[in-house]
Tab-separated table of C-alpha atoms in Angstrom:
chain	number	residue	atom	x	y	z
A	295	UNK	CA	162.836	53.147	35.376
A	296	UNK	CA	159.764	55.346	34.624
A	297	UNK	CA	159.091	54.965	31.213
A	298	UNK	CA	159.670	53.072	27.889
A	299	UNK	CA	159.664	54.680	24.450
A	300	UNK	CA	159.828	52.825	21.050
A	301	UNK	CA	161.173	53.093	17.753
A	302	UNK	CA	158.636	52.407	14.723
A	303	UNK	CA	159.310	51.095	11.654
A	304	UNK	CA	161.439	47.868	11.863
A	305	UNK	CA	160.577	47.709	15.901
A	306	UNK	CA	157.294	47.487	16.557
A	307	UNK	CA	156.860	46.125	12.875
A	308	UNK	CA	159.196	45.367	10.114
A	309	UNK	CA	157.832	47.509	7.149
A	310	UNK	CA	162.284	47.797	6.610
A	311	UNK	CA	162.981	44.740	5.183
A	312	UNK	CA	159.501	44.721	3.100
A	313	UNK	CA	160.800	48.197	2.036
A	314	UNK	CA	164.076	46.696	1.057
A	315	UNK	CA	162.847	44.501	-0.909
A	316	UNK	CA	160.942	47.241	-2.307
A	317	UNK	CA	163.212	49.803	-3.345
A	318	UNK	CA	165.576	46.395	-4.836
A	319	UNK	CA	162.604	45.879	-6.979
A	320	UNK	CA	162.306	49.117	-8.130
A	321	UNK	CA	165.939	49.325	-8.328
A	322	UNK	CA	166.064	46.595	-10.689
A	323	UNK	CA	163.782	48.674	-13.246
A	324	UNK	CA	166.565	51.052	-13.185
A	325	UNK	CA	168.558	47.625	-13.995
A	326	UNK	CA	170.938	48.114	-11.226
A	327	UNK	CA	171.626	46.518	-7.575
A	328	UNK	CA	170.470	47.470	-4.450
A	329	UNK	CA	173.207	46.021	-1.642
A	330	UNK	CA	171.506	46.063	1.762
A	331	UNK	CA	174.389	47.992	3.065
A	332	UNK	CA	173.586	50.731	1.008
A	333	UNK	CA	169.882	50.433	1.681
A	334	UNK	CA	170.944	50.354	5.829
A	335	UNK	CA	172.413	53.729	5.114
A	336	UNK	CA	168.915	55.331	5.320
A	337	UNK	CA	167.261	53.163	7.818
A	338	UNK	CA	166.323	54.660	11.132
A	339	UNK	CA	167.063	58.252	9.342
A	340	UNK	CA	165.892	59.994	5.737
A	341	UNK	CA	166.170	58.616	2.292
A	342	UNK	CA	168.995	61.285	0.959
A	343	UNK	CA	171.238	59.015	0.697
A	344	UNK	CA	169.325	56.026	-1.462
A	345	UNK	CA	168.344	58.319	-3.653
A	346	UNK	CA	172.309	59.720	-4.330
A	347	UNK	CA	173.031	55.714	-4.419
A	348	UNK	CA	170.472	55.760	-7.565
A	349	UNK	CA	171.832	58.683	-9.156
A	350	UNK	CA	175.483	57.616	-8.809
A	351	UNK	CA	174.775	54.447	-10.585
A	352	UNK	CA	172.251	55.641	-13.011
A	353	UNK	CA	174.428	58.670	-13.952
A	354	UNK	CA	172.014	61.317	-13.979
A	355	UNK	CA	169.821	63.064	-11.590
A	356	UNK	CA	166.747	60.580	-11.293
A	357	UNK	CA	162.999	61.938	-10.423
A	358	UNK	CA	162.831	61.191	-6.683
A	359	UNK	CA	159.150	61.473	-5.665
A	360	UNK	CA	158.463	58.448	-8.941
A	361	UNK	CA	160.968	56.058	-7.092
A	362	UNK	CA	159.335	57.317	-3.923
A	363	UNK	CA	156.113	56.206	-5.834
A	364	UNK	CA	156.705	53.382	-7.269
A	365	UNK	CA	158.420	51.709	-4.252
A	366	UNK	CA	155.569	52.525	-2.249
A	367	UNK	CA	152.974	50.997	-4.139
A	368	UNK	CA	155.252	47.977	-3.725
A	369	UNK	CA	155.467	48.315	-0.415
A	370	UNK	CA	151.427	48.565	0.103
A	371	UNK	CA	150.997	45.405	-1.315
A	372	UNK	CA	153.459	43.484	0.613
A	373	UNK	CA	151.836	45.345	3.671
A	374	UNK	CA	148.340	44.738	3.003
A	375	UNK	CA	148.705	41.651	6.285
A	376	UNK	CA	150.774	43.265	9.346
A	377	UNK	CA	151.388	42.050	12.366
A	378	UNK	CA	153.631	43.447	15.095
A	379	UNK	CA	157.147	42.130	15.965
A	380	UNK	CA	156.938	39.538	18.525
A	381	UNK	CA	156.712	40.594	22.462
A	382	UNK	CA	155.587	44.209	20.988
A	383	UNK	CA	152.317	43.884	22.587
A	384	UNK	CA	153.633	42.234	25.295
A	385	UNK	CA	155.845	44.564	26.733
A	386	UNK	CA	153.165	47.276	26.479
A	387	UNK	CA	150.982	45.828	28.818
A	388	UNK	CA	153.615	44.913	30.881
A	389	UNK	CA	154.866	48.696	30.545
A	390	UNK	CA	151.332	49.743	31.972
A	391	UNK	CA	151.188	47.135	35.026
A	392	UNK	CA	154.773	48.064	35.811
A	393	UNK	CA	153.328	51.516	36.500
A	394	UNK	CA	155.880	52.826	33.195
A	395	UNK	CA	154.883	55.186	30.821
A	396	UNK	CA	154.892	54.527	27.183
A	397	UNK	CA	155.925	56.321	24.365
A	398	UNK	CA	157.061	56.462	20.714
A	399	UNK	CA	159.820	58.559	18.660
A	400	UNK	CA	159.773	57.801	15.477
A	401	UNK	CA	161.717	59.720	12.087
A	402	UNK	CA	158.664	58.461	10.338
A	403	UNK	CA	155.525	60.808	9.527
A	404	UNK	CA	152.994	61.123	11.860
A	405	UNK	CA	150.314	60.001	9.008
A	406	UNK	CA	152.272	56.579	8.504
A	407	UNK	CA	152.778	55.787	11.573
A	408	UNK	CA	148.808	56.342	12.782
A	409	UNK	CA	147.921	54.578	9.961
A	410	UNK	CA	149.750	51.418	11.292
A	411	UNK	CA	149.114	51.579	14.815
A	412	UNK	CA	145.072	51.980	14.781
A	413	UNK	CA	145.121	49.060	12.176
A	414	UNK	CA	146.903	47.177	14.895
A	415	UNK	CA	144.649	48.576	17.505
A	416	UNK	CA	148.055	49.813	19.477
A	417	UNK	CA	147.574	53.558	18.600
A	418	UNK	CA	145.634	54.361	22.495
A	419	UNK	CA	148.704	52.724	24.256
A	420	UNK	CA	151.045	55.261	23.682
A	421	UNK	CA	151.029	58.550	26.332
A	422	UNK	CA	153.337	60.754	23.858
A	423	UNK	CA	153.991	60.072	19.977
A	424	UNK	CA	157.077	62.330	18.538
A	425	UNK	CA	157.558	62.337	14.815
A	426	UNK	CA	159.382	63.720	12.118
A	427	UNK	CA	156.545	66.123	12.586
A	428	UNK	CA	157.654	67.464	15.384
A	429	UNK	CA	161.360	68.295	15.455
A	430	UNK	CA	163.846	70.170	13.279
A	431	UNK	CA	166.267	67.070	12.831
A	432	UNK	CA	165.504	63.073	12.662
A	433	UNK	CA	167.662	60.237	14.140
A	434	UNK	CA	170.588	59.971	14.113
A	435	UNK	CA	170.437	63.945	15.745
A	436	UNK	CA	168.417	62.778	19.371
A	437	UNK	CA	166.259	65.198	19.094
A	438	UNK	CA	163.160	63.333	18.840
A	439	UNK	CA	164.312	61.064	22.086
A	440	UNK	CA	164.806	64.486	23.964
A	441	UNK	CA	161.489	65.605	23.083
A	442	UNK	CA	159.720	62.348	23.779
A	443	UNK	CA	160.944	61.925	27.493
A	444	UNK	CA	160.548	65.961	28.228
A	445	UNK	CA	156.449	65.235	26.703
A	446	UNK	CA	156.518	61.970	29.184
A	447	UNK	CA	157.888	64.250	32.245
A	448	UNK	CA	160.579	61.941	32.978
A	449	UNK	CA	164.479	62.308	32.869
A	450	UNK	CA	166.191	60.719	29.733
A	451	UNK	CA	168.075	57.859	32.148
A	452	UNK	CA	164.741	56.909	33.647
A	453	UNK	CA	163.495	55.928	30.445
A	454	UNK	CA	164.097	52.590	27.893
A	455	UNK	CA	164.762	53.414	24.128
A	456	UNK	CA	164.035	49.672	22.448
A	457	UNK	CA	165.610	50.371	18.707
A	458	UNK	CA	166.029	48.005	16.193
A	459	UNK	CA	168.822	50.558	13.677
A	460	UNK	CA	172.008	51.866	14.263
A	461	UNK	CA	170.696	55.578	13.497
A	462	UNK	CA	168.136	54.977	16.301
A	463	UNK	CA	170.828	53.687	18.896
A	464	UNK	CA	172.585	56.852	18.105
A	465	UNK	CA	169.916	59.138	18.864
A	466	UNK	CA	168.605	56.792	21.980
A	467	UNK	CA	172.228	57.279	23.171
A	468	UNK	CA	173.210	60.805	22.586
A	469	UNK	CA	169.813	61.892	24.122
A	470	UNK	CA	170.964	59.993	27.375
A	471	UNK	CA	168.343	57.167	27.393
A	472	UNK	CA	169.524	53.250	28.509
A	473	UNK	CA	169.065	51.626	24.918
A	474	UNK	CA	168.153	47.750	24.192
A	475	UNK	CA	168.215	47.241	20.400
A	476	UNK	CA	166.120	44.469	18.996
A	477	UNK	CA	167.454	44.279	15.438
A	478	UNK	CA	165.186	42.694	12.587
A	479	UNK	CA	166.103	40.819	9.621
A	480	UNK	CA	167.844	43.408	7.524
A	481	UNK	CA	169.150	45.470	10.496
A	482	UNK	CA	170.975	42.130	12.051
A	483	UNK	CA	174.122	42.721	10.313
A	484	UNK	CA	174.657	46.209	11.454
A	485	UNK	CA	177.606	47.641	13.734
A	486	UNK	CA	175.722	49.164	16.598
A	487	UNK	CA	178.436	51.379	18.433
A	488	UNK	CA	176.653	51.661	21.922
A	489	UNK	CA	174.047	50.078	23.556
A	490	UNK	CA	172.734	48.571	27.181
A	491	UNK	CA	171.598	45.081	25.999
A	492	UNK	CA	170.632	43.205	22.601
A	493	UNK	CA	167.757	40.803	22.021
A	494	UNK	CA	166.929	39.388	18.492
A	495	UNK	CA	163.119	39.146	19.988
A	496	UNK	CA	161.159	41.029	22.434
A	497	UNK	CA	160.295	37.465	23.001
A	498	UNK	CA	163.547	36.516	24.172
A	499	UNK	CA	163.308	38.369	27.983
A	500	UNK	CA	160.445	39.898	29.836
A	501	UNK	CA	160.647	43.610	30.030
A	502	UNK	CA	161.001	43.075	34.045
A	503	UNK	CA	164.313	41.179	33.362
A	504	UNK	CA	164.828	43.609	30.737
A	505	UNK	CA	164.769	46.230	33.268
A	506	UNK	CA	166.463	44.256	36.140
A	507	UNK	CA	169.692	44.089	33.620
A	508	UNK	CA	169.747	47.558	33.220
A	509	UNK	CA	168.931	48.691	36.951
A	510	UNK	CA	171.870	46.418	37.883
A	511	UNK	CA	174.689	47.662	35.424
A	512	UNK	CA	174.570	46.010	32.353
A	513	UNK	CA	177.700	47.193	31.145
A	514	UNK	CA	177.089	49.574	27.288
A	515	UNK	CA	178.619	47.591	24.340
């Protein structure tokens, strides 16, 4: 292996199940339910389809950018203490004395994501960033994988995807990285299709034995 790349939100830190329990909140204003398998539908990928959730129980076409709004002013608050996942930190310095480059693909906004990693003092580890920014099409599509390993110069089976959604795993896979998903609390109950191994901590393995179980044939779920 050459090179690792991570997923953002819900990976490296879990602002998905604090936005879960945002949008529920707001949801409840609207006085209906949010089901976290309708709320999983968007995670990893864009919001299209929690907003059509919203209007198909509400009735009529709803003013998306006030949810948007009002759920993230929720979400601030819940976020004003973040820490990352554990092992995140971890495995990046183990990344670096492995001799592996490290990089991120997220379907996030290069603004958010910043934001987050300089608070956690992260933001200089990473060789190559790829956002939402940056390509035509989010996860599930793999284009931001694609363009992450061609920034890294390495090919996409010589690099790690560590994902934590179903969308992610997708993209990790179609772009033709190995993929170890490390699901959080609200992504646990997911079906994840394909992947090369599946931790519910970055703390449960080093990301030498990580590697060693891929190198070796870990057979894809």
């Amino acid at each position: 292996m050459k090179a690792i790349v991570f997923d953002f939100d819900g990976l490296i830190i879990d602002t998905e199940t604090v936005w879960y329990e945002a949008f529920r909140e707001v949801a409840k204003e609207y006085n209906i339910d949010l089901p976290l398998e309708e709320f999983a539908k968007c995670i990893g990928t864009h919001d299209d389809v929690l907003y059509e959730y919203f209007e198909q129980k509400v009735g009529i076409e709803i003013n998306r950018a006030e949810i948007r709004k009002r759920a993230g002013e929720i979400h601030r608050q819940k976020m004003k203490q973040i820490q990352a996942r554990e092992g995140v930190e971890q495995y990046i310095t183990a990344a670096k004395e492995l001799g592996l480059k490290v990089g991120l693909a997220t379907s996030s906004t290069r603004e958010w994501v910043e934001r987050f990693l300089n608070e956690l003092k992260l933001y200089e580890q990473f060789e190559v960033i790829k956002t939402r920014d940056d390509v035509e099409n989010v996860k599930p599509d793999p284009e931001l994988y694609t363009k992450a390993v061609e920034a890294l110069g390495v090919q996409p089976q010589e690099a790690i995807a560590f994902e934590d959604s179903a969308n992610g795993a997708k993209a990790a896979i179609a772009a033709g990285l190995q993929c170890v998903i490390v699901p959080n609390e609200v992504t646990s109950s997911l079906i994840f299709e394909k992947y090369h191994l599946r931790m519910s901590s970055m703390g449960d393995m080093s990301l030498k034995d990580v590697i060693l179980n891929i190198e070796q044939g870990y057979c894809p779920q």
